[in-house]
PDB file of C-alpha atoms in Angstrom:
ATOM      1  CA  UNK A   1      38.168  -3.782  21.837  1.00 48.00           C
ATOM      2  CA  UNK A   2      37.286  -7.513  20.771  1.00 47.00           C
ATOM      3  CA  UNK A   3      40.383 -10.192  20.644  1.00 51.00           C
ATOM      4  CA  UNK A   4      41.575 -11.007  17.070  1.00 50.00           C
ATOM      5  CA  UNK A   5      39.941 -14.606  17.857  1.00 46.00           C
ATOM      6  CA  UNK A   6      36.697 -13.483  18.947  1.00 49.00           C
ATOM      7  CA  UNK A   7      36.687 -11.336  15.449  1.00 49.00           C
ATOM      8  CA  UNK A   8      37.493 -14.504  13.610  1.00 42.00           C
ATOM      9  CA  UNK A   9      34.699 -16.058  15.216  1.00 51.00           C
ATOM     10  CA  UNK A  10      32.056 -13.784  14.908  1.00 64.00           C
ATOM     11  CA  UNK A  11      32.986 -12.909  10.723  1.00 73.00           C
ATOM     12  CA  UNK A  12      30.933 -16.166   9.750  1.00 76.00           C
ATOM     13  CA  UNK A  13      28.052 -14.987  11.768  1.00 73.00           C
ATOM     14  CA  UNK A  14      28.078 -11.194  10.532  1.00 78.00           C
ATOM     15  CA  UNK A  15      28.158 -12.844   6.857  1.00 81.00           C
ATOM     16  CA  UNK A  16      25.631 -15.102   7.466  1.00 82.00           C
ATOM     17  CA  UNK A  17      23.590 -12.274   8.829  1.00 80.00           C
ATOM     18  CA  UNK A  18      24.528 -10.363   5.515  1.00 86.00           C
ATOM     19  CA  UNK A  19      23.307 -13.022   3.421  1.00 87.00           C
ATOM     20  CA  UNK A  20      19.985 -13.661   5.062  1.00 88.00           C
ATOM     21  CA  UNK A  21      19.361  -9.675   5.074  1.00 87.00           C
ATOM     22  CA  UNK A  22      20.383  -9.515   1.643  1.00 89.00           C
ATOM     23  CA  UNK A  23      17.922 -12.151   0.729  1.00 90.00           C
ATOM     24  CA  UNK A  24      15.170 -10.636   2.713  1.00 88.00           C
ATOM     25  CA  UNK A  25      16.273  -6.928   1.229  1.00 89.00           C
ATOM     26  CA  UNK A  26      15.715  -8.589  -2.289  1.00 90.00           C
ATOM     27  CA  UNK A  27      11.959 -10.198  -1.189  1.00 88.00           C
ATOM     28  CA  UNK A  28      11.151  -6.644   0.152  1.00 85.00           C
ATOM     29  CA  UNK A  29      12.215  -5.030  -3.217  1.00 88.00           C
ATOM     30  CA  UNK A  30       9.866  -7.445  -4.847  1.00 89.00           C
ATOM     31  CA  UNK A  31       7.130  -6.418  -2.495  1.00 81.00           C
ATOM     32  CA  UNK A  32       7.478  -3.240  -3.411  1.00 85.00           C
ATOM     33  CA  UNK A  33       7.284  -3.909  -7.225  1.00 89.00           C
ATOM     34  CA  UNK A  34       3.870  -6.054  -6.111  1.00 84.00           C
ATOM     35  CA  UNK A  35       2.411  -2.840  -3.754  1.00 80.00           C
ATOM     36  CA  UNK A  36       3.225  -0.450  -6.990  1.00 88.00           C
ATOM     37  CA  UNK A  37       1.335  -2.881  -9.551  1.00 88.00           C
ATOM     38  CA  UNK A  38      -1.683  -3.226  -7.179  1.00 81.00           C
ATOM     39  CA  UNK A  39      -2.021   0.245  -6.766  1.00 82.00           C
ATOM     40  CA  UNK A  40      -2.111   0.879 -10.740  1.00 86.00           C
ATOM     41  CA  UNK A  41      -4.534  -2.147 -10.895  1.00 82.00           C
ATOM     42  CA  UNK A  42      -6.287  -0.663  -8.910  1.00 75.00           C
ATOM     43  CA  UNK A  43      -6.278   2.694 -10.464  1.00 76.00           C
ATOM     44  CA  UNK A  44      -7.596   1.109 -13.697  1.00 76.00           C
ATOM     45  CA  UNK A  45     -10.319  -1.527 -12.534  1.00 70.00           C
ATOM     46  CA  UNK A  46     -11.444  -0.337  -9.133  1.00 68.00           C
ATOM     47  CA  UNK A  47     -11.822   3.698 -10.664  1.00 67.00           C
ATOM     48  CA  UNK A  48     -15.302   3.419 -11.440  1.00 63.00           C
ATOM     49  CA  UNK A  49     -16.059   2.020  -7.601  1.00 65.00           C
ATOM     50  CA  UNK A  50     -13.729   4.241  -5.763  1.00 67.00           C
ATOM     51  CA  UNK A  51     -15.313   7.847  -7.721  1.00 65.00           C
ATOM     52  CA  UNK A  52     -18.775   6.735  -6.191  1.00 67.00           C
ATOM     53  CA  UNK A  53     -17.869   6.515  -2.709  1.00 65.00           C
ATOM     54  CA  UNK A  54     -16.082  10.086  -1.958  1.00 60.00           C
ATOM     55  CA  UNK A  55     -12.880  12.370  -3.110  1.00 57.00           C
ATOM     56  CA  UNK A  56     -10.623  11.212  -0.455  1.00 57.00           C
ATOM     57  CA  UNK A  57     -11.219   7.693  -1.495  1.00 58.00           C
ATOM     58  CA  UNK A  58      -9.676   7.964  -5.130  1.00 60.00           C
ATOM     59  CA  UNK A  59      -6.766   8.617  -3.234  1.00 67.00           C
ATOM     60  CA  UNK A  60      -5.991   5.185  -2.222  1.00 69.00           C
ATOM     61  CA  UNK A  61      -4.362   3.729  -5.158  1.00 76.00           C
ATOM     62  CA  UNK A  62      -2.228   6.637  -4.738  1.00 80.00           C
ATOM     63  CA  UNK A  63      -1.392   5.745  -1.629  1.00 78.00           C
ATOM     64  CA  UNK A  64      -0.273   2.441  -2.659  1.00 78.00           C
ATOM     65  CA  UNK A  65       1.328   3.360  -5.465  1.00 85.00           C
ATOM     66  CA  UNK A  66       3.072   5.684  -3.411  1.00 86.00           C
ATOM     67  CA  UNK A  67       4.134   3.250  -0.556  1.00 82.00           C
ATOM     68  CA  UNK A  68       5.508   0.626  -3.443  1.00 85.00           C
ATOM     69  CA  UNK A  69       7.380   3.570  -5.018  1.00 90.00           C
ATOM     70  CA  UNK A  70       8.818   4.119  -1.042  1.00 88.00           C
ATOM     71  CA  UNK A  71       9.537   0.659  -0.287  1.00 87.00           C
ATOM     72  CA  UNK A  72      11.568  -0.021  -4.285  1.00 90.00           C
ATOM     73  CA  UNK A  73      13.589   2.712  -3.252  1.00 91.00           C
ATOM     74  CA  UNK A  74      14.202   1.507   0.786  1.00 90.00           C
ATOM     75  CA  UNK A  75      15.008  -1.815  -0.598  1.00 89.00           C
ATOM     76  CA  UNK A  76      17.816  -0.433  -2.752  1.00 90.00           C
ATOM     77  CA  UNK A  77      19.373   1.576   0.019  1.00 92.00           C
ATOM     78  CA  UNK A  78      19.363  -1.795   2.325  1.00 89.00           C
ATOM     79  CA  UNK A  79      20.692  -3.655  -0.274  1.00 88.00           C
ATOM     80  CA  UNK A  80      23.762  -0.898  -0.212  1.00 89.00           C
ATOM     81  CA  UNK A  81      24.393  -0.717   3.497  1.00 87.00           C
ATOM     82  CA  UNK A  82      23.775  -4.369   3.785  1.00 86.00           C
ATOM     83  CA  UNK A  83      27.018  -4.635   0.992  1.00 85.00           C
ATOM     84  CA  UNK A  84      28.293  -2.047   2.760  1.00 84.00           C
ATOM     85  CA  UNK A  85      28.417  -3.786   6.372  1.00 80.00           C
ATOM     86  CA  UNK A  86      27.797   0.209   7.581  1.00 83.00           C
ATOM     87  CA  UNK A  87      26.111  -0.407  11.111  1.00 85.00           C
ATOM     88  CA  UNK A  88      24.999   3.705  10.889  1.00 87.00           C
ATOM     89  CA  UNK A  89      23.144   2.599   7.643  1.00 89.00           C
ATOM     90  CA  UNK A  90      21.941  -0.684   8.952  1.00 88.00           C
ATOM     91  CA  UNK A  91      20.615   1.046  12.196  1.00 89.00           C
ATOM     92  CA  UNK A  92      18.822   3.719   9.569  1.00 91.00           C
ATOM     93  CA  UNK A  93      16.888   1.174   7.282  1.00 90.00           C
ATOM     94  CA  UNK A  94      16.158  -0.647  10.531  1.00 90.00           C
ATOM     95  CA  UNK A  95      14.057   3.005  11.542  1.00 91.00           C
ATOM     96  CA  UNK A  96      12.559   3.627   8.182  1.00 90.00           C
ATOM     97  CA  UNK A  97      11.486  -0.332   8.305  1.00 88.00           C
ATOM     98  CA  UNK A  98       9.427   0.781  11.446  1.00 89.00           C
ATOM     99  CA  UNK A  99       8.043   3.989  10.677  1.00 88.00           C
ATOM    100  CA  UNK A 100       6.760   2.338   7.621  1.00 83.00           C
ATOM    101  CA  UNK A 101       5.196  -0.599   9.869  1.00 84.00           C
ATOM    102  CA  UNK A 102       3.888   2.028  12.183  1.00 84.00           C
ATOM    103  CA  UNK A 103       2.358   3.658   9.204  1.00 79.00           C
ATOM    104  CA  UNK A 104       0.879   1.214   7.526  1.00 75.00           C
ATOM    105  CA  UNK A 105      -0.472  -0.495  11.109  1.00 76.00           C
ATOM    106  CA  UNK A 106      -2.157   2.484  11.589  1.00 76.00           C
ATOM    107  CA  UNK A 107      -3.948   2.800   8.349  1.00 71.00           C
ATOM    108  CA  UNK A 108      -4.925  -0.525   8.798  1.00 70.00           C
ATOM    109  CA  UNK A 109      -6.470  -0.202  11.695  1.00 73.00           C
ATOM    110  CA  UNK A 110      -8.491   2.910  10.363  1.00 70.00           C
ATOM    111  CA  UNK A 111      -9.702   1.240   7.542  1.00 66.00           C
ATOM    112  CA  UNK A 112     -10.918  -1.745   9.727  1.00 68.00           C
ATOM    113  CA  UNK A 113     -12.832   1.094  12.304  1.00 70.00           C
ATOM    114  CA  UNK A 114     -14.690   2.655   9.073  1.00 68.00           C
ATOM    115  CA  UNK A 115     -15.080  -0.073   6.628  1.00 66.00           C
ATOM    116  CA  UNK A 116     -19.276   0.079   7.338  1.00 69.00           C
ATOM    117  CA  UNK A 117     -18.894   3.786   6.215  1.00 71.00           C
ATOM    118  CA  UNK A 118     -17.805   2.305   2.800  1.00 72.00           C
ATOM    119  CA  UNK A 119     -20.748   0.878   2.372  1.00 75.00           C
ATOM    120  CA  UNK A 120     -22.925   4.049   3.247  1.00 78.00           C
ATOM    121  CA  UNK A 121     -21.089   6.092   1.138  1.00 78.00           C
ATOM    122  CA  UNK A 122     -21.250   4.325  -1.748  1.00 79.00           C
ATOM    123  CA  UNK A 123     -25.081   3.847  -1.557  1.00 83.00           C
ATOM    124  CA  UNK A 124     -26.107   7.682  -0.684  1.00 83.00           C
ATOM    125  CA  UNK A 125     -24.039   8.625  -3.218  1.00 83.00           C
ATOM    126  CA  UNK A 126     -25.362   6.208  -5.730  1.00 83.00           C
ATOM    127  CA  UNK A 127     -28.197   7.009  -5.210  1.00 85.00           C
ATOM    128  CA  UNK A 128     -27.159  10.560  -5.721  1.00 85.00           C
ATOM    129  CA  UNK A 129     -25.090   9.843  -8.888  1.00 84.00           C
ATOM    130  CA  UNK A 130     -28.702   8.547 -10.447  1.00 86.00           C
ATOM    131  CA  UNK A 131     -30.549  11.560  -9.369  1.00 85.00           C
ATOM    132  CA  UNK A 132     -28.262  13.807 -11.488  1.00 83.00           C
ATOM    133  CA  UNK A 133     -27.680  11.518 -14.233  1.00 85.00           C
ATOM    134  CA  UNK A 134     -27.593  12.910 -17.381  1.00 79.00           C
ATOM    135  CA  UNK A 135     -26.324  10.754 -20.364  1.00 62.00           C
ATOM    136  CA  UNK A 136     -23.489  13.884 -21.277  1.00 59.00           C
ATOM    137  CA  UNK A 137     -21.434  11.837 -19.658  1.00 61.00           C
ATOM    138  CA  UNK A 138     -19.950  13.918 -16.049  1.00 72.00           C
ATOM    139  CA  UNK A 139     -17.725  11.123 -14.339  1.00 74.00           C
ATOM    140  CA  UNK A 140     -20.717  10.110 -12.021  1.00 78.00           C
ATOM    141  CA  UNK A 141     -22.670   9.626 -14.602  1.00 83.00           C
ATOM    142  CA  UNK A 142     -19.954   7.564 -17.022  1.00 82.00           C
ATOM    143  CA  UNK A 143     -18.914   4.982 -13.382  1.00 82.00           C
ATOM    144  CA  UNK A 144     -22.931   4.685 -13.195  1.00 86.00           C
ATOM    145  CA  UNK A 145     -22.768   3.435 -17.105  1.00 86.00           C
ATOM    146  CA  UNK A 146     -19.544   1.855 -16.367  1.00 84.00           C
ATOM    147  CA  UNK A 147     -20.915   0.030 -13.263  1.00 85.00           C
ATOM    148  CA  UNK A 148     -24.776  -1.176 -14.651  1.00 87.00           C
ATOM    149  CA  UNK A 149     -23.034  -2.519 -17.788  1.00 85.00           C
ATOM    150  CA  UNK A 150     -20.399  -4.222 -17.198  1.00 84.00           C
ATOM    151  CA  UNK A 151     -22.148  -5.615 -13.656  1.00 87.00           C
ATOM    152  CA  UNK A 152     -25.210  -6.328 -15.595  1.00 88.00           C
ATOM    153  CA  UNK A 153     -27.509  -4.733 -13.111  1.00 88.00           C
ATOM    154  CA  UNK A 154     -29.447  -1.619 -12.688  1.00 89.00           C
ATOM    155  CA  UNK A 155     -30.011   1.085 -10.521  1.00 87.00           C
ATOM    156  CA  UNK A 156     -29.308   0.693  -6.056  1.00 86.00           C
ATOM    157  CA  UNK A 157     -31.760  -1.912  -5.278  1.00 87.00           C
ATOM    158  CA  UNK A 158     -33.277  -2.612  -8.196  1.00 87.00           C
ATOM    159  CA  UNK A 159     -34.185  -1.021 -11.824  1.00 85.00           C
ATOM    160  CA  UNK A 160     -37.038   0.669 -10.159  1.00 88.00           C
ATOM    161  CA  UNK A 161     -35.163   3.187  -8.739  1.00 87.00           C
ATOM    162  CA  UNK A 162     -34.518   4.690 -11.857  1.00 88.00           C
ATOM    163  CA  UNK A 163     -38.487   5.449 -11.897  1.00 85.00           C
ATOM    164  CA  UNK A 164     -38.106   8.558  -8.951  1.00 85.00           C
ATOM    165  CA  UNK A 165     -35.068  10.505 -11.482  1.00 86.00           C
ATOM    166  CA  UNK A 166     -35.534  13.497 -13.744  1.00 86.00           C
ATOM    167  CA  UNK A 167     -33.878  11.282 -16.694  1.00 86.00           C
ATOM    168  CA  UNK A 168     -36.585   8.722 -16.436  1.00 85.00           C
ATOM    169  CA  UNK A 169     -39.301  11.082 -16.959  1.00 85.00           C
ATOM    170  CA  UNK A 170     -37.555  12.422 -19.648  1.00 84.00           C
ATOM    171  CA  UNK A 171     -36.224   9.942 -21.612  1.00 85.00           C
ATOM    172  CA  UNK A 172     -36.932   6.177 -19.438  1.00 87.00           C
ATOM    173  CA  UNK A 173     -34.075   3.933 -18.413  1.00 88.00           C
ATOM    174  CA  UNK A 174     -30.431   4.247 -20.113  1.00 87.00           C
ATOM    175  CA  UNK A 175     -29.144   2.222 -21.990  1.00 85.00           C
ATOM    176  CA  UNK A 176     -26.267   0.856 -19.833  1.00 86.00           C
ATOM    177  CA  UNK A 177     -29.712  -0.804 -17.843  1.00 88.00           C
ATOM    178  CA  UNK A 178     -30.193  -2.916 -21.194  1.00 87.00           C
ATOM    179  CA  UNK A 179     -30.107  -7.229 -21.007  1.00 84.00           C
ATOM    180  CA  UNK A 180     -28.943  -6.518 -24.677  1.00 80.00           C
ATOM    181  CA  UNK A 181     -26.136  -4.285 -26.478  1.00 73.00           C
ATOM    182  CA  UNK A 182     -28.088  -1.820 -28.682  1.00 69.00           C
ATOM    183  CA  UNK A 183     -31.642  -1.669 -27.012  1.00 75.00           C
ATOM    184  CA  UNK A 184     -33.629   1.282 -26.753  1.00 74.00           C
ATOM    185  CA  UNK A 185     -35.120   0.150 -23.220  1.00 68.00           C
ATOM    186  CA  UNK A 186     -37.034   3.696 -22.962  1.00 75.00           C
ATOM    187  CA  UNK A 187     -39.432   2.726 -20.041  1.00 81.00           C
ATOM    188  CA  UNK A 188     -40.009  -1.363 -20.753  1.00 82.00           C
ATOM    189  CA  UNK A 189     -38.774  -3.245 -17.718  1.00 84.00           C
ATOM    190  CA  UNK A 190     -38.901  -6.059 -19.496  1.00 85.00           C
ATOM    191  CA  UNK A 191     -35.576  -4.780 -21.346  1.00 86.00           C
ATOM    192  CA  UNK A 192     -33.973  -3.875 -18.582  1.00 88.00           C
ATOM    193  CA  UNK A 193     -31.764  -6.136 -15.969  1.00 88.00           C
ATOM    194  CA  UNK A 194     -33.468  -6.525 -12.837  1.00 87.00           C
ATOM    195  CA  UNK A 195     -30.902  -6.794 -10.211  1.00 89.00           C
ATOM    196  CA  UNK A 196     -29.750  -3.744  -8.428  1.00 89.00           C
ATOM    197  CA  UNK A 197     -25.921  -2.642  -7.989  1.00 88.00           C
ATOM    198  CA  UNK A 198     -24.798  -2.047  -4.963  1.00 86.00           C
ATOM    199  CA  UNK A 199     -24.504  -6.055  -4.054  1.00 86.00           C
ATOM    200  CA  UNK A 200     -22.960  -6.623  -6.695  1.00 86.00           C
ATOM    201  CA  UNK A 201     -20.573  -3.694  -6.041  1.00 81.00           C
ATOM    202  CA  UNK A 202     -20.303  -4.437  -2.352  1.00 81.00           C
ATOM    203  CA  UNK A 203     -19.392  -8.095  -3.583  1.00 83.00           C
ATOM    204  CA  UNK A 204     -16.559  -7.159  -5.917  1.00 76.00           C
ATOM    205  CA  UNK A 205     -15.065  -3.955  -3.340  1.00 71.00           C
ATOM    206  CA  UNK A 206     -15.013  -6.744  -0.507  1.00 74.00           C
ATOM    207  CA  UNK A 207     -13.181  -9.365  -2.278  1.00 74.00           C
ATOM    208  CA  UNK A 208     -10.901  -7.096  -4.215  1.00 68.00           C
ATOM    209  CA  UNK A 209     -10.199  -4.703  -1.317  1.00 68.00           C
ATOM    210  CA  UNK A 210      -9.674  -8.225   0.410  1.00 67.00           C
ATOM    211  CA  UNK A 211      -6.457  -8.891  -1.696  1.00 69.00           C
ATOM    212  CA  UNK A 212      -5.431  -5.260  -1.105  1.00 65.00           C
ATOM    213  CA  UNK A 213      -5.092  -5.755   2.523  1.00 70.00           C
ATOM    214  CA  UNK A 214      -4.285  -9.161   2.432  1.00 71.00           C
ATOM    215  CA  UNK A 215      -1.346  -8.243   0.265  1.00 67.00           C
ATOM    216  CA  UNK A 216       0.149  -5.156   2.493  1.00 68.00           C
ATOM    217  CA  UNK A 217      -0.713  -6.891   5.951  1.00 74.00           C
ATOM    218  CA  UNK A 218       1.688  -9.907   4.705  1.00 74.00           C
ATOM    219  CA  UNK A 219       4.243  -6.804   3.291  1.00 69.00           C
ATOM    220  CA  UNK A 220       3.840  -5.107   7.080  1.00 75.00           C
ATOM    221  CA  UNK A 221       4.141  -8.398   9.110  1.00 79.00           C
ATOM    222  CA  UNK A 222       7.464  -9.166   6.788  1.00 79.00           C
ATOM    223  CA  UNK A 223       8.850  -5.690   7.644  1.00 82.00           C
ATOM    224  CA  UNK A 224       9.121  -6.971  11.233  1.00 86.00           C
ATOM    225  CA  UNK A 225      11.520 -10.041  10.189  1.00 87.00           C
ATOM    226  CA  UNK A 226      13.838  -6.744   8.209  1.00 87.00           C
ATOM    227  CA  UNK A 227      13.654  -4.734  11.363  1.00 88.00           C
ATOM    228  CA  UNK A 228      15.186  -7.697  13.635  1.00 89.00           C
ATOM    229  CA  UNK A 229      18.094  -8.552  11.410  1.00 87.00           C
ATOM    230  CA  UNK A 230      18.954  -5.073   9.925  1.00 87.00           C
ATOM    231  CA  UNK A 231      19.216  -4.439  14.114  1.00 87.00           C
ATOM    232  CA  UNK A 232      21.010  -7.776  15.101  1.00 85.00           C
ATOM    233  CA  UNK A 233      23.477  -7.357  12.331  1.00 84.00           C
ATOM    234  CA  UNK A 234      24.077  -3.259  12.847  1.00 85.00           C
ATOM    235  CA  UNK A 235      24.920  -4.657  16.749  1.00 84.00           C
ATOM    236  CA  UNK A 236      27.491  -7.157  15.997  1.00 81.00           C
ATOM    237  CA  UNK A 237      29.001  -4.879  13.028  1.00 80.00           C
ATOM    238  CA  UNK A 238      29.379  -2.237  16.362  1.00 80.00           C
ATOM    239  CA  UNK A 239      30.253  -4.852  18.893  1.00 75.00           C
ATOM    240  CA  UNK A 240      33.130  -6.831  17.266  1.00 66.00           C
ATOM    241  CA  UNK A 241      34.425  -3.637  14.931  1.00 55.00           C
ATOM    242  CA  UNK A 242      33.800  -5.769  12.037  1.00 42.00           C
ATOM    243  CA  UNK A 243      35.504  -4.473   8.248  1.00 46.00           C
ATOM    244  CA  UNK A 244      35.683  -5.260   5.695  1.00 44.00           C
ATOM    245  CA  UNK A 245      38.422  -6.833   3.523  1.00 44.00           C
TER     246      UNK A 245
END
């Protein structure tokens, strides 16, 4: 058992250690609040990109919203068994910390591996999507509207793609192809925007997916600093029988 003076001595350090993991606890919370918006911003803007590419893929917002919902909740309980000074609590939020690093490391690292398949999917099934257009307005059909309009572009590569579908024989290009609101562009290029999607798309998914991962890499790294002081401070709670008063 430690000496009375060695527990004097090492109080100041376990409550400086409780300080700086109650700060840290409190930044973590907050990144949690910042995964769970991201995800629902991403549920709302990036919808129309994400139902183009496959099923799986709507998923991810999910999957952040999730993992902010996950990390609110992990914050609060190492805020309480940081208060607490309980080293069996410390030593558990120190475990969840990891498994959530491990977690999110490797769906990092699986998302770096297939990021070209992104890209492949979205164009076959683009190019799908404008093969069974119809203007009824199915989902595909609604993100392709969605998409040419408010991207100002038209069809894959360009607006003559539209030229090889069943809804161009029928009834010419759609109107979400139009340079103008309220144009009947029937089968007059001239009406119709030029530019093809999918750079455009591939522009936008880069740079926004680019804050996505830039945003949970920094949340990940930060876990690390959480894991070393929720384990250096569960050590010298055990080591010098530390209580509280």
């Amino acid at each position: 058992m430690a000496s009375p003076s060695r527990r004097l001595q090492t109080k100041p350090v376990i409550t400086c250690f409780k300080s700086v993991l109650l700060i840290y606890t409190f930044i973590f919370w907050i990144t949690g609040v910042i995964l769970l918006a991201v995800g629902i911003w991403g549920k709302v803007s990036l919808e129309n990109y994400f139902s183009l590419l496959n099923e799986k893929a709507t998923n991810v917002p999910f999957v952040l919203i999730g993992t902010g919902t996950v990390i609110i909740l992990l914050g609060t309980f190492g805020c309480f068994a940081t208060c607490r000074a309980s080293a069996w609590m410390l030593k558990l939020y120190a475990m969840f910390l990891t498994l959530i690093f491990l977690v999110e490391l490797v769906a990092a690292i699986v998302g770096f591996v297939f990021r070209h398949e992104i890209k492949n999917s979205f164009k076959n099934n683009y190019e799908k999507a404008l093969k069974q257009y119809n203007s009824t307005g199915d989902y595909r059909s609604h993100a392709v509207d969605k998409i040419q309009s408010t991207l100002h572009c038209c069809g894959v590569t360009d607006y003559r793609d539209w030229t090889d579908t069943n809804y161009y024989s029928e009834k010419g290009f759609p109107k979400s192809c139009c340079k103008r609101e309220d144009c009947t562009p029937q089968r007059d290029p001239d009406k119709v925007n030029n530019e093809g999607c999918f750079i455009k798309v591939m522009t936008i998914i880069e740079s926004e997916m680019g804050v996505v991962a830039g945003i949970s890499f920094g949340v990940a790294c930060f876990q690390l600093i959480g894991i070393f002081l929720a384990y250096c401070l569960s050590r010298a709670i055990t080591n010098n029988q530390y209580e509280i008063v």
